[in-house]
mmCIF file of C-alpha atoms and ligand atoms in Angstrom:
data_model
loop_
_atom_site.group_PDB
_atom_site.id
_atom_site.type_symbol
_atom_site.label_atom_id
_atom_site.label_comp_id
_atom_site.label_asym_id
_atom_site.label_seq_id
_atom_site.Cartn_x
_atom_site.Cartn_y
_atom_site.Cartn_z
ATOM 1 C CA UNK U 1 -6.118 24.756 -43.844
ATOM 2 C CA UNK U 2 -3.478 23.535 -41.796
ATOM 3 C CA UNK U 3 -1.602 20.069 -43.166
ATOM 4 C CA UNK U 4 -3.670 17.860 -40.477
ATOM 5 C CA UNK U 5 -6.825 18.985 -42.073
ATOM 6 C CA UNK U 6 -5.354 18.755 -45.614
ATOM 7 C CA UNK U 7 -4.278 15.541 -44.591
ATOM 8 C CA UNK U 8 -7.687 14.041 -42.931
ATOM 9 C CA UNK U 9 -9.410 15.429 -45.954
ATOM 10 C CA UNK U 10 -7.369 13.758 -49.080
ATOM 11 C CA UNK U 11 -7.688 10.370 -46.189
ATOM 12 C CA UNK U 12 -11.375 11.334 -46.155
ATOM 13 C CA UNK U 13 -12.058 11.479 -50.088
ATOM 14 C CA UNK U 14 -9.384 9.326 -50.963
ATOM 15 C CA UNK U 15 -11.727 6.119 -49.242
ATOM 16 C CA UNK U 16 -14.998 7.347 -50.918
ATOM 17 C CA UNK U 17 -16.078 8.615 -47.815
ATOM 18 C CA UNK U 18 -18.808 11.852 -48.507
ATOM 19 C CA UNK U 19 -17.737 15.194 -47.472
ATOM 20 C CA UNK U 20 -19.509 17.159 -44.990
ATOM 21 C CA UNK U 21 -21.489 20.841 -45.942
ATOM 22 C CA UNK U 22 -18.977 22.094 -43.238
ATOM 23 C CA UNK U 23 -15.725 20.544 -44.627
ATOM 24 C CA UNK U 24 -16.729 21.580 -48.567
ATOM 25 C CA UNK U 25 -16.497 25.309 -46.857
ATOM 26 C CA UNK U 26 -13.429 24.706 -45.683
ATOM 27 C CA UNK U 27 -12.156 23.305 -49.232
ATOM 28 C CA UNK U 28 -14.150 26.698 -50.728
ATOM 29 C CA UNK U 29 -11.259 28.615 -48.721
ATOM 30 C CA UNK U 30 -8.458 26.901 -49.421
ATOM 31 C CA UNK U 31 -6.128 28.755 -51.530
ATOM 32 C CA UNK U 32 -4.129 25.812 -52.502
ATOM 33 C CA UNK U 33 -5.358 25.218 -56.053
ATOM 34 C CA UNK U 34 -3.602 21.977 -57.060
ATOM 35 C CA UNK U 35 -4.182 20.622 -54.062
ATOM 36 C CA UNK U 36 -8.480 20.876 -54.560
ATOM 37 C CA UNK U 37 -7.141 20.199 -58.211
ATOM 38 C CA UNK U 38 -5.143 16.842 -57.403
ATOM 39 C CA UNK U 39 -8.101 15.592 -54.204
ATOM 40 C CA UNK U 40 -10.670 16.045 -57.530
ATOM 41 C CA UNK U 41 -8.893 14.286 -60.600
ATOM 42 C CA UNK U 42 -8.429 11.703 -58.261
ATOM 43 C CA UNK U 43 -12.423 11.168 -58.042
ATOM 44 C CA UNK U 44 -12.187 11.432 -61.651
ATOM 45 C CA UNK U 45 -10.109 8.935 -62.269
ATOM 46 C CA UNK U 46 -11.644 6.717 -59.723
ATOM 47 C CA UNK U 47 -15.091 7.006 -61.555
ATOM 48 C CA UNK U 48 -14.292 7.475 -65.034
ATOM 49 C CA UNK U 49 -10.371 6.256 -65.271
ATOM 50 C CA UNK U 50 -8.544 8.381 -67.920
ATOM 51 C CA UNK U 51 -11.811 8.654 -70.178
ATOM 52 C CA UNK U 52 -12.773 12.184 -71.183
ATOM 53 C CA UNK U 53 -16.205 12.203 -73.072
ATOM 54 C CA UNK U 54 -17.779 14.093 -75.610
ATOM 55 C CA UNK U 55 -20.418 14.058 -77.841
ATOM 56 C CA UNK U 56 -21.152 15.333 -81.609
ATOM 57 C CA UNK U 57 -24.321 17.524 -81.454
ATOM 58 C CA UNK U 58 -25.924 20.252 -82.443
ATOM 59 C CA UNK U 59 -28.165 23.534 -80.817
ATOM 60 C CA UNK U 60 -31.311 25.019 -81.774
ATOM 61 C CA UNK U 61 -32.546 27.612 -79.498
ATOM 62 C CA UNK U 62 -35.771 28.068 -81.253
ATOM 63 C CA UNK U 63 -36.567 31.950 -79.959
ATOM 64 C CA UNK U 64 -35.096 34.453 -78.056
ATOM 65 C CA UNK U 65 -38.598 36.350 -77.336
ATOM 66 C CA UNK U 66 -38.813 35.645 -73.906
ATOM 67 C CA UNK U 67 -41.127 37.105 -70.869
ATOM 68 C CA UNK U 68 -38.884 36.510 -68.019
ATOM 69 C CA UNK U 69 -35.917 39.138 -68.851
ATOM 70 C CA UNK U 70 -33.604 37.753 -66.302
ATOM 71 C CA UNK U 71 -31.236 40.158 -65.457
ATOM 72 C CA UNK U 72 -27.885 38.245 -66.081
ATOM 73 C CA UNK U 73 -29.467 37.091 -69.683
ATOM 74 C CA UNK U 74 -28.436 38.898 -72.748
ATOM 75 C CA UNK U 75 -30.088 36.402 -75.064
ATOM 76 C CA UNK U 76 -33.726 37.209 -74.260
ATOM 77 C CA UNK U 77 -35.573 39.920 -75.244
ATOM 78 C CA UNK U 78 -39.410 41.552 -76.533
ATOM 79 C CA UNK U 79 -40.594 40.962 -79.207
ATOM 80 C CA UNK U 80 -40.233 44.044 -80.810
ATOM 81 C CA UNK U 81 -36.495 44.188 -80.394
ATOM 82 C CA UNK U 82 -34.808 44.181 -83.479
ATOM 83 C CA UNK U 83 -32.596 41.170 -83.221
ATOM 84 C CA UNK U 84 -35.689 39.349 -82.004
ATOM 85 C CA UNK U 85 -36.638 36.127 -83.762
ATOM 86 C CA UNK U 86 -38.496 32.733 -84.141
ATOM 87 C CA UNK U 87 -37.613 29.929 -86.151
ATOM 88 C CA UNK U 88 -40.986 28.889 -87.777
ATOM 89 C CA UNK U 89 -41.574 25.111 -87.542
ATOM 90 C CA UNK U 90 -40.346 24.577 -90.982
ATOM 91 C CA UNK U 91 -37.630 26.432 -90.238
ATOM 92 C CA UNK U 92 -36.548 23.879 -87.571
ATOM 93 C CA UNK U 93 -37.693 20.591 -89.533
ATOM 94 C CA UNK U 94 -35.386 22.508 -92.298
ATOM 95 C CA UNK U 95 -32.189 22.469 -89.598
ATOM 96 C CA UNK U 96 -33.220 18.655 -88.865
ATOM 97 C CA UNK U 97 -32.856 17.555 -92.527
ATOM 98 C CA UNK U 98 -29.144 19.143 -92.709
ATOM 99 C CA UNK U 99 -27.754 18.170 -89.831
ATOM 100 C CA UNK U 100 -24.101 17.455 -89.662
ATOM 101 C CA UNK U 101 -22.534 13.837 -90.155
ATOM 102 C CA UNK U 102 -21.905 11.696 -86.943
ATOM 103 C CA UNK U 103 -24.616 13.675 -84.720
ATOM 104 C CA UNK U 104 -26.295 11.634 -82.054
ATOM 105 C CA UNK U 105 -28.375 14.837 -80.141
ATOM 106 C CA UNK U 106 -30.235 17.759 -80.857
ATOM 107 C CA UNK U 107 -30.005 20.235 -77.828
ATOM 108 C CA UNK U 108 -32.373 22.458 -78.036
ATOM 109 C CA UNK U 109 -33.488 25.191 -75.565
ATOM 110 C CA UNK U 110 -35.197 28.309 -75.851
ATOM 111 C CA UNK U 111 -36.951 31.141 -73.935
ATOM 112 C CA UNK U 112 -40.278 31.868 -72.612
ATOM 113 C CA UNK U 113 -42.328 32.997 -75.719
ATOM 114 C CA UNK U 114 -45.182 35.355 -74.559
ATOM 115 C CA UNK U 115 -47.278 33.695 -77.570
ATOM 116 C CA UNK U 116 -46.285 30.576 -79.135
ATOM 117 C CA UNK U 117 -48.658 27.445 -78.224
ATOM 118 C CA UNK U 118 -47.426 24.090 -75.972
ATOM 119 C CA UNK U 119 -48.733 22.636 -79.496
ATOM 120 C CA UNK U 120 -45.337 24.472 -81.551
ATOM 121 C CA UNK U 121 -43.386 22.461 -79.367
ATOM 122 C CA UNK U 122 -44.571 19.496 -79.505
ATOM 123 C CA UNK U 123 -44.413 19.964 -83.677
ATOM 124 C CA UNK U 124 -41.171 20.957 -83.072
ATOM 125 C CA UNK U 125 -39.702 17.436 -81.115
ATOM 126 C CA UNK U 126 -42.236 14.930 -83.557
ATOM 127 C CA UNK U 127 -41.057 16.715 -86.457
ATOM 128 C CA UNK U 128 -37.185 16.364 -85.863
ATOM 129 C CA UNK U 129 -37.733 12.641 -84.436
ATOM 130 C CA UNK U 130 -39.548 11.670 -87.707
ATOM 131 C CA UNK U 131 -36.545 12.809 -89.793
ATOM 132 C CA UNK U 132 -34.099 11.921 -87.503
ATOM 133 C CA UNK U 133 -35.623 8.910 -85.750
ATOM 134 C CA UNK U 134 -32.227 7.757 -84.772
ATOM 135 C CA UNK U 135 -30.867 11.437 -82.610
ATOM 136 C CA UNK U 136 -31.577 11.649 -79.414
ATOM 137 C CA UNK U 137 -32.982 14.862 -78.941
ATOM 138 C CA UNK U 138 -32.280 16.204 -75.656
ATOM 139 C CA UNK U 139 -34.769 19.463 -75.063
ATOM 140 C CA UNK U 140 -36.224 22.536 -72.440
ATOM 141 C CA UNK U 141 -34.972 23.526 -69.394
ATOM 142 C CA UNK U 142 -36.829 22.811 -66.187
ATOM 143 C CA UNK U 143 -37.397 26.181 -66.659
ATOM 144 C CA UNK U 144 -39.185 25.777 -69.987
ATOM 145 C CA UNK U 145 -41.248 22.915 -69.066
ATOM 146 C CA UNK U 146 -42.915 24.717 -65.860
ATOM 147 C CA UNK U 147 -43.485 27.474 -68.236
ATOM 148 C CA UNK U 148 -45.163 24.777 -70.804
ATOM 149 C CA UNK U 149 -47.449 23.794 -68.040
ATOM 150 C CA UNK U 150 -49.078 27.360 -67.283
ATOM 151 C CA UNK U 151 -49.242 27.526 -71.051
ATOM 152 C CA UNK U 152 -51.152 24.147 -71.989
ATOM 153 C CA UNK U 153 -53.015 23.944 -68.484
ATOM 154 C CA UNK U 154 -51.138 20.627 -68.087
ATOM 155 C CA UNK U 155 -49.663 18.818 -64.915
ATOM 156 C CA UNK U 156 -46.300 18.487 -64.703
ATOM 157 C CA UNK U 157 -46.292 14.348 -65.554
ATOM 158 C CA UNK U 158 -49.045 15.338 -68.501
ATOM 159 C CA UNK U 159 -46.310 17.877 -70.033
ATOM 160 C CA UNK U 160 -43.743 15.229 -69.878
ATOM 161 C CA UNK U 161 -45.775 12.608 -70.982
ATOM 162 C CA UNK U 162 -46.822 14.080 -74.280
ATOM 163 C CA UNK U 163 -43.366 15.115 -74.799
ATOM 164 C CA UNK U 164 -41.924 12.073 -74.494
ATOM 165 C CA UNK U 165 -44.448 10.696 -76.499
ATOM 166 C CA UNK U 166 -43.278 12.783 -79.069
ATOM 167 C CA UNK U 167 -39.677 11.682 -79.205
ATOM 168 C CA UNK U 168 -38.288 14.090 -76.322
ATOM 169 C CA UNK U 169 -35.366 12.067 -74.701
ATOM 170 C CA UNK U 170 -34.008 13.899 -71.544
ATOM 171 C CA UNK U 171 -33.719 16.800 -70.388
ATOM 172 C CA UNK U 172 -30.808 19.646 -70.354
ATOM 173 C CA UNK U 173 -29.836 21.171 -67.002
ATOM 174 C CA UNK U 174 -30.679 24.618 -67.234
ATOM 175 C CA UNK U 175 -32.077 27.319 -65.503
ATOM 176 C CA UNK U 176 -30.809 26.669 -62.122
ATOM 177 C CA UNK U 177 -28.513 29.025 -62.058
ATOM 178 C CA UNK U 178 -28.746 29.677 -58.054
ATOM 179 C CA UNK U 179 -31.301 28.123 -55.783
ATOM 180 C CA UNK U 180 -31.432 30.983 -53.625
ATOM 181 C CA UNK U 181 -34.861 32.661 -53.208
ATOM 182 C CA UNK U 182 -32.920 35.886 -52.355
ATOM 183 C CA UNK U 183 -30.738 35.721 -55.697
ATOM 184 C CA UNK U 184 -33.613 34.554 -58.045
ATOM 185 C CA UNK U 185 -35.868 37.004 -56.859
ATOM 186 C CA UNK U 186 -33.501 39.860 -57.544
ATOM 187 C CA UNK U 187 -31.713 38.411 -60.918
ATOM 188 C CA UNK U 188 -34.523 36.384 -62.204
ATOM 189 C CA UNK U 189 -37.726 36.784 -60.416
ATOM 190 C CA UNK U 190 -40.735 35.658 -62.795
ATOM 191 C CA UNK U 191 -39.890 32.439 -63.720
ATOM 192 C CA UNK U 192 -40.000 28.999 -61.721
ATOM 193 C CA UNK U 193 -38.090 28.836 -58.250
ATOM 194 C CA UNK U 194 -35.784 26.955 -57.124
ATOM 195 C CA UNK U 195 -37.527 24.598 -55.419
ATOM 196 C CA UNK U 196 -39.872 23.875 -58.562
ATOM 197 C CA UNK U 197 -36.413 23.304 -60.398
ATOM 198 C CA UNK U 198 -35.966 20.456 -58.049
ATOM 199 C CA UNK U 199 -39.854 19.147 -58.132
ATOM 200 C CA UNK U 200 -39.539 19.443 -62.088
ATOM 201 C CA UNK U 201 -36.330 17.185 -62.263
ATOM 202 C CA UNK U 202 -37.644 14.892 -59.967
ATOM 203 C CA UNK U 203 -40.804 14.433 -61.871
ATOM 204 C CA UNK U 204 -38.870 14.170 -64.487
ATOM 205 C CA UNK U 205 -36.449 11.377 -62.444
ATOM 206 C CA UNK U 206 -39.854 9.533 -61.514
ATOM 207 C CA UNK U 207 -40.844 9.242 -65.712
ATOM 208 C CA UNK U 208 -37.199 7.597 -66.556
ATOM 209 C CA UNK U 209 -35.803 11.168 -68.129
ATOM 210 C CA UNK U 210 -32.452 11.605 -67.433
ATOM 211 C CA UNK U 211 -31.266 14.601 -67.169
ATOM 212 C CA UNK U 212 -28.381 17.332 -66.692
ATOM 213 C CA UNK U 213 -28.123 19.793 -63.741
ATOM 214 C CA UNK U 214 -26.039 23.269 -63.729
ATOM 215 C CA UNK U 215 -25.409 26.373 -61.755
ATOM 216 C CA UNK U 216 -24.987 29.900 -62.831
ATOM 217 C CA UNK U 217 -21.965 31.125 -60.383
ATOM 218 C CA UNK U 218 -20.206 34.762 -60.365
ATOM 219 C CA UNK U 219 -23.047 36.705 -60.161
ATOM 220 C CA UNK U 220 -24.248 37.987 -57.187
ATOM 221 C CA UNK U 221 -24.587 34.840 -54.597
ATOM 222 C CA UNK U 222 -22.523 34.325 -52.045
ATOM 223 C CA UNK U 223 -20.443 31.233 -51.388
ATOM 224 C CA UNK U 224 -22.824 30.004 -49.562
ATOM 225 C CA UNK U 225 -25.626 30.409 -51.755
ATOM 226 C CA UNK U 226 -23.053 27.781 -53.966
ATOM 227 C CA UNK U 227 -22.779 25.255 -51.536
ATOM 228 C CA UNK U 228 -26.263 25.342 -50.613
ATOM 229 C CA UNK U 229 -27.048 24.587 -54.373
ATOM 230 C CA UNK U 230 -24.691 21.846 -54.716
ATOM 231 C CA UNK U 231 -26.105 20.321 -51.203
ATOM 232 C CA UNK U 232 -29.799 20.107 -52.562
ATOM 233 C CA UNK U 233 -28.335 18.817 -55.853
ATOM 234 C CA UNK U 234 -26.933 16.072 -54.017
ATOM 235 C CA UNK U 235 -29.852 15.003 -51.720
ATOM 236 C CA UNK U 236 -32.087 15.480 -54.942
ATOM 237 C CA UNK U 237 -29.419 12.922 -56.887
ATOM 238 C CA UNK U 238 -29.144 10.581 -53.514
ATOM 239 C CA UNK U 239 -33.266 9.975 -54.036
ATOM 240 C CA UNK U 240 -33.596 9.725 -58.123
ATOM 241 C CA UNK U 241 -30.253 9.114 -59.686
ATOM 242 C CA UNK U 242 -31.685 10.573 -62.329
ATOM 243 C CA UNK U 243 -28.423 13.025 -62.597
ATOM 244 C CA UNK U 244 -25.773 12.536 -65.463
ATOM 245 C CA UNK U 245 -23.621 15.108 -65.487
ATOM 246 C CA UNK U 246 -23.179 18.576 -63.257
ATOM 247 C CA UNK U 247 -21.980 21.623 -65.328
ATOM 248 C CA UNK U 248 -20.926 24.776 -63.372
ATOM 249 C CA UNK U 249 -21.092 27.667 -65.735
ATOM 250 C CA UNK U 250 -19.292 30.800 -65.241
ATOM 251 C CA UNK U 251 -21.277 34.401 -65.426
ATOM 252 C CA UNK U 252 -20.926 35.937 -68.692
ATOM 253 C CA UNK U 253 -21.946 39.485 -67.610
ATOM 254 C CA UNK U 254 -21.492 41.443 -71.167
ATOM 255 C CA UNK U 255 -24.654 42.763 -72.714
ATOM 256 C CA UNK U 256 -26.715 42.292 -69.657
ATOM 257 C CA UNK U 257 -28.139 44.380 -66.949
ATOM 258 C CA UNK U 258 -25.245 43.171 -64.522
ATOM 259 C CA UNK U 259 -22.355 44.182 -66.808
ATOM 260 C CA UNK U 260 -21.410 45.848 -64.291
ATOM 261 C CA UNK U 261 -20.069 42.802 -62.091
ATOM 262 C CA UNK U 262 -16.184 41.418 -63.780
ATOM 263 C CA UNK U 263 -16.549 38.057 -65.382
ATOM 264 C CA UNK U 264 -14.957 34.884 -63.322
ATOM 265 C CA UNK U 265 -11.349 34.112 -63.187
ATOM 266 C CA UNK U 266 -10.000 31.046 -64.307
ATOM 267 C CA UNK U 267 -8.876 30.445 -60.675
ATOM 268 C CA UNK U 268 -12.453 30.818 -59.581
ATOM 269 C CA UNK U 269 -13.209 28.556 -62.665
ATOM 270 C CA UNK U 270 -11.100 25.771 -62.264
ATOM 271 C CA UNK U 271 -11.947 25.722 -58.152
ATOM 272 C CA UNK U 272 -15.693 25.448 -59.095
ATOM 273 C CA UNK U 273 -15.045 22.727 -61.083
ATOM 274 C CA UNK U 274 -12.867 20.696 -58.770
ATOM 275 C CA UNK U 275 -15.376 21.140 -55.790
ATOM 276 C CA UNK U 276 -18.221 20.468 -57.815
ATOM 277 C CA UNK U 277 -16.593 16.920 -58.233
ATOM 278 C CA UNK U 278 -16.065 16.768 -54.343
ATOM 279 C CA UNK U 279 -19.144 17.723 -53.073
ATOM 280 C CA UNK U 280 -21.350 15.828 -56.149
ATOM 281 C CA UNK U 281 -20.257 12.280 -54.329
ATOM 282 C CA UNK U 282 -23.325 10.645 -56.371
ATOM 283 C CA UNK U 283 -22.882 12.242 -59.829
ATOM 284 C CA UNK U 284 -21.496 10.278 -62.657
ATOM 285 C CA UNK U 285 -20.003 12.732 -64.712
ATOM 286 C CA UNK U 286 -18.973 16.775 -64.031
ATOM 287 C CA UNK U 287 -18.948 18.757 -67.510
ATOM 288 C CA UNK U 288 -16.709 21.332 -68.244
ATOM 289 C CA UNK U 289 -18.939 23.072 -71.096
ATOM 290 C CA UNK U 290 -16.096 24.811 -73.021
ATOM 291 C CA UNK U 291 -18.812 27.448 -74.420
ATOM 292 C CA UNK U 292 -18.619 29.587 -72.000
ATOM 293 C CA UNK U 293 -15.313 28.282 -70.068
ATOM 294 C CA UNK U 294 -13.260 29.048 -73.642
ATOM 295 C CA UNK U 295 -11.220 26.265 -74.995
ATOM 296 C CA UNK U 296 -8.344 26.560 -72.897
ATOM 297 C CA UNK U 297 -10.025 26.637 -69.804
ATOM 298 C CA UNK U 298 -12.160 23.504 -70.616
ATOM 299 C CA UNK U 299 -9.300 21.629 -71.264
ATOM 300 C CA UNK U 300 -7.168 22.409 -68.208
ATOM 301 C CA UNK U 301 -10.027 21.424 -66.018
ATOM 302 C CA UNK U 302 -9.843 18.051 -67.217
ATOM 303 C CA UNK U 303 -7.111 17.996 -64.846
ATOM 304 C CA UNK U 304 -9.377 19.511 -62.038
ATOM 305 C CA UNK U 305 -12.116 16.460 -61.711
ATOM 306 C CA UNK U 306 -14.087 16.931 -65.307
ATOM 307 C CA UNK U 307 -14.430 14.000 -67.455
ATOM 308 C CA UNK U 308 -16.740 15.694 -70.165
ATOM 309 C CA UNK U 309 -16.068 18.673 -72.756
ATOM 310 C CA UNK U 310 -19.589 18.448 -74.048
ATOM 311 C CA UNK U 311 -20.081 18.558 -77.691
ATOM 312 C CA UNK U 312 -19.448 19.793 -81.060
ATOM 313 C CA UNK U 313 -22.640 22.129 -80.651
ATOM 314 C CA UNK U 314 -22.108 23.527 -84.387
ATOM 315 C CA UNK U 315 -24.296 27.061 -83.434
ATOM 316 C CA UNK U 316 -24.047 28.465 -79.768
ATOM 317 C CA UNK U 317 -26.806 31.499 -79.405
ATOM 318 C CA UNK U 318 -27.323 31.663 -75.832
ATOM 319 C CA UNK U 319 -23.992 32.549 -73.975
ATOM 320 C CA UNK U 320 -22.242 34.567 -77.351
ATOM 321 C CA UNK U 321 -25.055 37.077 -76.746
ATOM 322 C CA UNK U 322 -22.910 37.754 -73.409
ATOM 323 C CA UNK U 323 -20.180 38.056 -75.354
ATOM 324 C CA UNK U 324 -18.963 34.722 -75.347
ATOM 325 C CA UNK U 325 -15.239 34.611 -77.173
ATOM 326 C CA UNK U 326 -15.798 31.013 -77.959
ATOM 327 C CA UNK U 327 -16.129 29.821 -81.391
ATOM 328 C CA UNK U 328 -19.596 28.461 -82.287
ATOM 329 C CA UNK U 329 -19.031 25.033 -82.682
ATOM 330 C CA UNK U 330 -15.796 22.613 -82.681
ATOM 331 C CA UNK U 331 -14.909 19.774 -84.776
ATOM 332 C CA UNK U 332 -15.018 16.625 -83.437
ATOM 333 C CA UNK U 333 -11.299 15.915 -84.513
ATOM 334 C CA UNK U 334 -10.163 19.033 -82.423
ATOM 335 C CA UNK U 335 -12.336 18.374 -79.517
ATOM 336 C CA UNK U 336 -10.470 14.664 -79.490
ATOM 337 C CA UNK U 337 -6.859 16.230 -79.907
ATOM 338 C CA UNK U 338 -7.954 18.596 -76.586
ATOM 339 C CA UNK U 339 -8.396 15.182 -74.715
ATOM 340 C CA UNK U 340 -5.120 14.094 -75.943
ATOM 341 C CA UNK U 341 -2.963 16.415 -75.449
ATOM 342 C CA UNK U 342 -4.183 16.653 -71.966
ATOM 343 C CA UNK U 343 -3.133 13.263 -71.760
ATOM 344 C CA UNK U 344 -6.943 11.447 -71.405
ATOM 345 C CA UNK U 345 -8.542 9.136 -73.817
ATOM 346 C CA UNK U 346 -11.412 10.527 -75.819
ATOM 347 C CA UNK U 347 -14.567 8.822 -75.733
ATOM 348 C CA UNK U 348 -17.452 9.809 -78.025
ATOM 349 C CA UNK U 349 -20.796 9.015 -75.978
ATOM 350 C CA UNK U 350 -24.450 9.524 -76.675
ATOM 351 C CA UNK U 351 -26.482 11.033 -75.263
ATOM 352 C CA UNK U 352 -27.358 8.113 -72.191
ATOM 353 C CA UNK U 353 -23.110 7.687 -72.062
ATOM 354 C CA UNK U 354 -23.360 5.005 -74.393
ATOM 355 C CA UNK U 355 -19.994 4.604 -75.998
ATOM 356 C CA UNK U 356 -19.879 5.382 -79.607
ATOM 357 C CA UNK U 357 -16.227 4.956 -80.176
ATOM 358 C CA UNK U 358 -12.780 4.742 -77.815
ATOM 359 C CA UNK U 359 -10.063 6.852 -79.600
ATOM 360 C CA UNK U 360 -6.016 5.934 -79.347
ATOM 361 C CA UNK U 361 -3.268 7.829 -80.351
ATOM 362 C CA UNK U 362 -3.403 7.004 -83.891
ATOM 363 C CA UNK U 363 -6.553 8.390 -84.333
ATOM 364 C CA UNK U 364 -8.425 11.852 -84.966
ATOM 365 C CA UNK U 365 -5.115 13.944 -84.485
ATOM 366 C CA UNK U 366 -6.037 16.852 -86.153
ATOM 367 C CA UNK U 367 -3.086 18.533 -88.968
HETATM 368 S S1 LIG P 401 -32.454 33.066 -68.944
HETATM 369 FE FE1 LIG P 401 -34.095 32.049 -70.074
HETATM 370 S S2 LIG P 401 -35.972 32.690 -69.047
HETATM 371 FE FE2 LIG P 401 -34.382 34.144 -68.439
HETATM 372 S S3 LIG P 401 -34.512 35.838 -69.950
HETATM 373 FE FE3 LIG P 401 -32.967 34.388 -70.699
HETATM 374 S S4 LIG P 401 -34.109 33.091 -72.085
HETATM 375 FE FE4 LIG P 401 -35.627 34.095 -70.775
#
């Protein structure tokens, strides 16, 4: 871009104005990293101020048998496979009663089990709220929930309904990965489309769930194919607001049947993250999940337009199955000294973005 345009654009989103499907192509292209980096912490700060949040939670993915086999998934697979394997309900009330001090959320997703009842999962989300009536337990891709309708013979609003009757209080952001019916029907072409990802969330919207939203990028969609995604995500949030947070997750190809394709660069990375927080005008909060963006990463993308690093997650299943380098879980002292460092203010949230605690310098260093 030439310094006119640069110029008209940082003018542009500088007075809250929205950007333009045409003008987020022309930020795509821009080579100019700090500059996209600079125009986006600048929307940070303008939402959020200096606050980076996290939160102190913990996964359960409850099985890995799953009938969908997408093709950029390492973490599902039949039944018979030997590392296959489903927590019994015990087994999950058992993880509820130990859960780690501080925790405000279970997050806990899963995969498409060819057998288990609509019935196990409800069990599952009463169970944990009667132990833990005070966690929020955050629970099943839109992804999972369609599936939970074919299952149960259920509506959409009758699946929610007798979830959240159970205890379930909003909903993760997975499964989007792209909206494209020309990716998802080669990567990931028997479960729900794109456009009943949408109809889920906004059912979900309509009922008072809040939820998350994400996109799988460095596979094989185009550019495109991104900004499309991000546009329907933003028409979707302009008529709900039922959005919290946006978290762009980078391909981890290892271990599945693309592992052929080269994992994302941090360039690519740190550019998803800064447009995400141009284009997603009406979002309050974009994530930078440091699971499967490492550590490093995560934390330099503060400075890109995120203003959340997640949470302390304690066991990560999902995205080490591709090979993920991360640890499984990170103290909540270290994940405060990341903020720090980077020069932001750690803020523990719930769930909702209630604050839990503001941190200063004297606190939570880590030795
Ligand atoms: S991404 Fe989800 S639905 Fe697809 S194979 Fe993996 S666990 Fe199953």
């Amino acid at each position: 871009m030439d310094a006119t345009t640069l110029n008209n654009l940082r003018d542009k989103v500088n007075s809250g104005t929205r950007i333009s499907l045409d003008e987020a192509r022309e930020l795509y292209y821009e080579k100019d990293l700090l500059f996209l980096g600079e125009l986006a912490r600048s929307v940070k700060v303008r939402k959020t101020n200096l606050q980076v949040f996290f939160n102190v939670n913990r996964h359960i993915n409850l099985t890995n048998v799953c009938l969908s086999r997408c093709k950029f998934c390492a973490f599902g697979c039949d039944e018979n496979d030997p590392g296959a394997y489903t927590m019994t309900l015990e087994e999950v009330l058992n993880t509820g009663r130990d859960l780690p001090p501080h925790i405000t959320e279970l997050h806990i997703v899963s995969a498409l089990h060819p057998h288990l009842p609509f019935d196990y999962y409800l069990e599952v989300i009463r169970g944990l709220k009667e132990i833990n009536p005070e966690v929020h337990l955050q629970a099943f891709t839109a992804v999972e929930i369609d599936y939970f309708s074919q299952i149960s013979g259920l509506s959409l609003e009758e699946v929610f309904k007798s979830l959240m009757e159970a205890g379930l209080g909003s909903l993760p952001g997975g499964g989007a990965e792209v909206f494209s019916p020309r990716v998802r029907e080669a990567i990931c072409s028997r479960k729900a489309s794109g456009e009943r990802w949408l109809e889920i969330m906004e059912t979900a919207h309509s009922l008072g769930l809040k939820t998350n939203a994400t996109m799988l990028y460095g596979h094989i969609e185009t550019m495109e194919e991104r900004l499309d995604h991000l546009i329907k995500l933003r028409s979707l949030q302009d008529r709900t607001g039922g959005f919290q947070s946006f978290i762009p997750l980078p391909f981890h190809p290892h271990n599945t049947e693309l592992s052929h394709l080269k994992r994302t660069t941090g360039y690519e990375d740190l550019k998803m993250i800064a447009l995400s927080r141009l284009i997603l005008d009406n979002f309050p909060h974009i994530k930078a999940f440091w699971i499967m963006l490492g550590i490093p990463l995560a934390q330099l993308s503060l400075h890109f337009g995120a203003d959340d690093l997640d949470g302390t997650v304690v066991e990560e299943r999902i995205t080490h199955a591709a090979g993920a380098q991360t640890e499984q879980g990170i103290s909540r002292e270290n994940l405060i000294k990341l903020i720090q460092e980077a020069g932001y203010v750690p803020v523990e949230r719930d769930t909702l973005y209630n604050i839990i605690e503001v941190y200063g310098e004297e606190d939570g260093l880590a030795p």
